[in-house]
Coordinates of C-alpha atoms in Angstrom, one line a residue:
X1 CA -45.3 50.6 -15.1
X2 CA -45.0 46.8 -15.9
X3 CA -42.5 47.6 -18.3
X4 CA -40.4 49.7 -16.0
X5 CA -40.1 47.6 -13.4
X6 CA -38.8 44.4 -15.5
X7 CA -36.0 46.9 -17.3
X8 CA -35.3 48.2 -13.7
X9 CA -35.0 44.3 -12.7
X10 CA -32.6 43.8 -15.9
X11 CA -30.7 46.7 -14.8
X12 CA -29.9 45.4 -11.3
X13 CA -29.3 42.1 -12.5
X14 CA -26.5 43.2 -15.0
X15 CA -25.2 46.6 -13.7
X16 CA -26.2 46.3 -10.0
X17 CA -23.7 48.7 -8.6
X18 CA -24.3 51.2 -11.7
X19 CA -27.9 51.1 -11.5
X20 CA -27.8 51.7 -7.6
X21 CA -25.6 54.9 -8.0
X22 CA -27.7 56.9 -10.7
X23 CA -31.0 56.0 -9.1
X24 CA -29.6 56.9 -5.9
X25 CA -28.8 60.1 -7.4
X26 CA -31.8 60.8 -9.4
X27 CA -33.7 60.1 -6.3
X28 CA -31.9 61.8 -3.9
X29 CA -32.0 65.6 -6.6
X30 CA -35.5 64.9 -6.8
X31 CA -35.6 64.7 -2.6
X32 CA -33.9 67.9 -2.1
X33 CA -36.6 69.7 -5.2
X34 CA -39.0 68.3 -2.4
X35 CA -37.8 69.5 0.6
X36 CA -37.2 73.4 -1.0
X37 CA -40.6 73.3 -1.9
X38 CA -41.8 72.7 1.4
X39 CA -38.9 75.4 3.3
X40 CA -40.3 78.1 0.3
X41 CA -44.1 76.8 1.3
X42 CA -43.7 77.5 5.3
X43 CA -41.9 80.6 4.5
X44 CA -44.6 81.8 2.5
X45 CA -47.1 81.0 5.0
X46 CA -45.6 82.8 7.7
X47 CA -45.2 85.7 5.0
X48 CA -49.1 85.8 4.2
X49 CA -49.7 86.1 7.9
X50 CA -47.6 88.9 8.1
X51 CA -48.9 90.8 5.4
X52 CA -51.7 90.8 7.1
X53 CA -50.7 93.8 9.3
X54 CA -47.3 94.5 6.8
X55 CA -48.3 95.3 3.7
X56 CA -44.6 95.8 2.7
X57 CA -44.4 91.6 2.9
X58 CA -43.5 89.7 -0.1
X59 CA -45.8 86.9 -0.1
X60 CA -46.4 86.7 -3.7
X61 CA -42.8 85.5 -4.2
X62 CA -42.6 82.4 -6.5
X63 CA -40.7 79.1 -6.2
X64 CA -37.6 78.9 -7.8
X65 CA -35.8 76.1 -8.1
X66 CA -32.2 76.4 -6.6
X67 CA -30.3 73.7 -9.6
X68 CA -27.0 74.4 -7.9
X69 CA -28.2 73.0 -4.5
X70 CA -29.9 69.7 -6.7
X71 CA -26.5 69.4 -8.5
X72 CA -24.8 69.1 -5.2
X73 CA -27.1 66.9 -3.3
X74 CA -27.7 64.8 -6.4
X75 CA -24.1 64.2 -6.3
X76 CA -24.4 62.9 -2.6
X77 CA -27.1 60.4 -3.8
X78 CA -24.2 58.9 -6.9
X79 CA -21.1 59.1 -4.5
X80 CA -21.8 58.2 -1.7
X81 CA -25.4 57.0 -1.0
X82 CA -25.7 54.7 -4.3
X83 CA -22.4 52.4 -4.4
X84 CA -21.8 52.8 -0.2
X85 CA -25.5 51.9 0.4
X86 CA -25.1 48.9 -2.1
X87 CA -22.0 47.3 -0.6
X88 CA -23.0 48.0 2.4
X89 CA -26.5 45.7 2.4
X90 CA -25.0 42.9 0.2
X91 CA -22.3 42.7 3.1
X92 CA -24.5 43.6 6.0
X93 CA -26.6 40.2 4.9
X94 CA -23.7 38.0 4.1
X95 CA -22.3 39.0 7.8
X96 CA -25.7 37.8 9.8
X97 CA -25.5 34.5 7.8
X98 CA -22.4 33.4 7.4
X99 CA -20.6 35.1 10.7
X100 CA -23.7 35.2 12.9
X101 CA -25.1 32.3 11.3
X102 CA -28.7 33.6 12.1
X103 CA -31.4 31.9 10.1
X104 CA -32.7 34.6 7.2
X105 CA -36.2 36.2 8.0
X106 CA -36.0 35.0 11.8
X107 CA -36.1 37.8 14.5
X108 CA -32.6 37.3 15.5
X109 CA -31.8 37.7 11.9
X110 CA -34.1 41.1 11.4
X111 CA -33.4 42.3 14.4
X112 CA -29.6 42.1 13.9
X113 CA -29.6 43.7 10.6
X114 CA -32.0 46.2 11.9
X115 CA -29.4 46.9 14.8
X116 CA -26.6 47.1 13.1
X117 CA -27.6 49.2 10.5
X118 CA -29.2 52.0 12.8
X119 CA -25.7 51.7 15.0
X120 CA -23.6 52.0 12.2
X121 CA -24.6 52.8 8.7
X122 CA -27.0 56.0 10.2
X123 CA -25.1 57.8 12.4
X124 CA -22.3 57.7 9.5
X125 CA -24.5 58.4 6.3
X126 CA -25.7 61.7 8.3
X127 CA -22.1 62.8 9.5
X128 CA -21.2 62.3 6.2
X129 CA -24.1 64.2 4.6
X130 CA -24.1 67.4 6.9
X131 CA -20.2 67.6 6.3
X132 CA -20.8 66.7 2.7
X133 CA -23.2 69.9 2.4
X134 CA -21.4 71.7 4.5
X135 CA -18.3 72.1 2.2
X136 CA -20.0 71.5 -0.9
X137 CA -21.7 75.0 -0.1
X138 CA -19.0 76.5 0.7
X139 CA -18.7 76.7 4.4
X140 CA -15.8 76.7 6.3
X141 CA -14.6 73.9 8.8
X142 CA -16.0 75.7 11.7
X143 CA -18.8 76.2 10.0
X144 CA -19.4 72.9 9.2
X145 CA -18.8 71.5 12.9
X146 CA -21.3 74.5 13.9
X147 CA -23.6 73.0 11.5
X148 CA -23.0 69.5 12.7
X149 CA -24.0 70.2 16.2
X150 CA -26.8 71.6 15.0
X151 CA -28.2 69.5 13.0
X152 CA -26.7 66.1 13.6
X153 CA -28.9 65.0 16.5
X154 CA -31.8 66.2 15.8
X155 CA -31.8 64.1 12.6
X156 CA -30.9 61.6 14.3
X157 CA -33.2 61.5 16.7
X158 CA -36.2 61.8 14.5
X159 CA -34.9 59.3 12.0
X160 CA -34.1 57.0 14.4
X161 CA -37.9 56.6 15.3
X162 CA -38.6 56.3 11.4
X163 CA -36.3 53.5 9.6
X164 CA -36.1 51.0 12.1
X165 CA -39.6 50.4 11.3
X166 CA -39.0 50.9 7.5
X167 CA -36.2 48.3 8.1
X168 CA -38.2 45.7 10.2
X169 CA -40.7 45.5 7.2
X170 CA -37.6 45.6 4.5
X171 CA -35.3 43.0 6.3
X172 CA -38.1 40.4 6.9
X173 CA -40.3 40.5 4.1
X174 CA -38.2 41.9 0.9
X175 CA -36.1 39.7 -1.1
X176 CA -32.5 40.4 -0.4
X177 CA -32.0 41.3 -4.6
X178 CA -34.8 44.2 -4.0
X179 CA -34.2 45.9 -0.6
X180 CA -31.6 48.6 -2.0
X181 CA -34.8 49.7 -4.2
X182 CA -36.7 49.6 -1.5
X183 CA -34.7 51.6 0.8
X184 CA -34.0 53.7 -2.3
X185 CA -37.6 54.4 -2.3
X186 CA -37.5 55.6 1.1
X187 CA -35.0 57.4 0.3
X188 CA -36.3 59.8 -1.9
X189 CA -38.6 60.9 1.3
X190 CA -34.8 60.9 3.3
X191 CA -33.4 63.0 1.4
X192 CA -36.0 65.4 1.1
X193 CA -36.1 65.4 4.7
X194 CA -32.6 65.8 5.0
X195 CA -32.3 68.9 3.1
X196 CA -35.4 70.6 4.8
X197 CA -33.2 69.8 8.0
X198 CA -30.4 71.6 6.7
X199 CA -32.4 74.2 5.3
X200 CA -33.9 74.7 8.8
X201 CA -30.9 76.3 10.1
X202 CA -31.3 77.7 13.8
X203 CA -34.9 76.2 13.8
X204 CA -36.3 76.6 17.4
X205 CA -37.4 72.9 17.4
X206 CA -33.5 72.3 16.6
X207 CA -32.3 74.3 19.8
X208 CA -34.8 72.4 21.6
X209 CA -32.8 68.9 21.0
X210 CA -29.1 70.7 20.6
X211 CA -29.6 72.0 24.2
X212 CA -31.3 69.3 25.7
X213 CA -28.4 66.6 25.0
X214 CA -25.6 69.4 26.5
X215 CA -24.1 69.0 29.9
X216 CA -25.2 70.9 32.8
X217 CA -22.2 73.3 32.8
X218 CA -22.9 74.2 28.9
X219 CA -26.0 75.2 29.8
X220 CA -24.8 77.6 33.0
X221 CA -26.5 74.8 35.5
X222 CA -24.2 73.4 38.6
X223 CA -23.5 69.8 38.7
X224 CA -23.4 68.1 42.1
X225 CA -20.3 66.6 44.0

């Protein structure tokens, strides 16, 4: 492992942007391997519970890998989440120090990176993902902006609970030449959790947060005067 870690370190120091981009994309096939795992696990959970009064159930079906899907979420990881997510915190630090001025590892500091990357960088890496997929598997543009809406907050919402914290811990005590692997690492749980959101497709726990954030009149209610 020692030995890994200083060739990673000569990577990064010679090809940073290269280096970002295919572990990004390693990382981010291996996620989505992950998260079909754990969509074909539930499933077959709620399949041996049916067979318990079905016998016609299936629940001796077993995992298959779906490469195509990797390919295309892989892909994701090398064009957009490796060299976007490395220009992106080289200039996200160089902005809070020499534009804010902040002093590096203060709270102002941390909490201004921590902002600004939950305000900006989040919302758009997970627009761009669930259009990404969308497209990538074929889906049509209305089928996409369905998708979006159904997907798009809830991930939000339940991300936005999760890296902030990740980032607080990343921003104040990670040297600035390691926090893309770090968030990389991260990563690899993102993106698996990504692609089990989009694999979740008209989840009810997805309903729950797509109806709760529409106004009164989408939802048949009568607003007051």
């Amino acid at each position: 492992m020692l030995k890994l870690w200083r060739w990673y370190q000569r990577c990064l120091t010679v090809h940073p942007v290269k280096t970002q981009v295919i572990s990004s994309g390693f990382l981010w096939g291996f996620g989505d391997v992950t998260a079909q795992y754990i969509t074909h696990s539930t499933a077959k959970t709620r399949l041996l519970r049916l067979t318990e009064t079905n016998k016609d159930g299936d629940a001796d079906a077993k995992f298959k890998v779906n490469w195509k899907r990797v390919a295309i979420t892989s892909m994701f990881g090398f064009g957009f989440v490796g060299p976007v997510g490395h220009f992106w915190y080289e200039g996200l630090d160089k902005f809070i120090k020499l534009k804010l001025r902040y002093v590096p590892k203060s709270t102002r500091f941390v909490a201004a990176k921590v902002a600004m990357d939950g305000l900006i960088f989040g919302p758009i890496d997970l627009l761009v993902f669930f259009t990404y997929m969308g497209y990538a598997t074929g889906k049509n543009t209305a089928e996409v902006k369905e998708g979006l809406k159904r997907d798009f907050l809830p991930a939000l919402a339940l991300e936005g609970g999760a890296w902030p914290l990740l980032q607080i811990a990343n921003f104040r005590y990670v040297p600035v030449q390691y926090q893309l692997l770090y968030v990389n690492i991260f990563c690899l749980v993102d993106s698996a959790f990504l692609s089990w959101v989009e694999q979740q497709k008209d989840a009810a726990w997805k309903q729950w947060f797509t109806t709760s954030f529409q106004p009164l009149k989408e939802r048949g209610g009568h607003g007051g005067v």
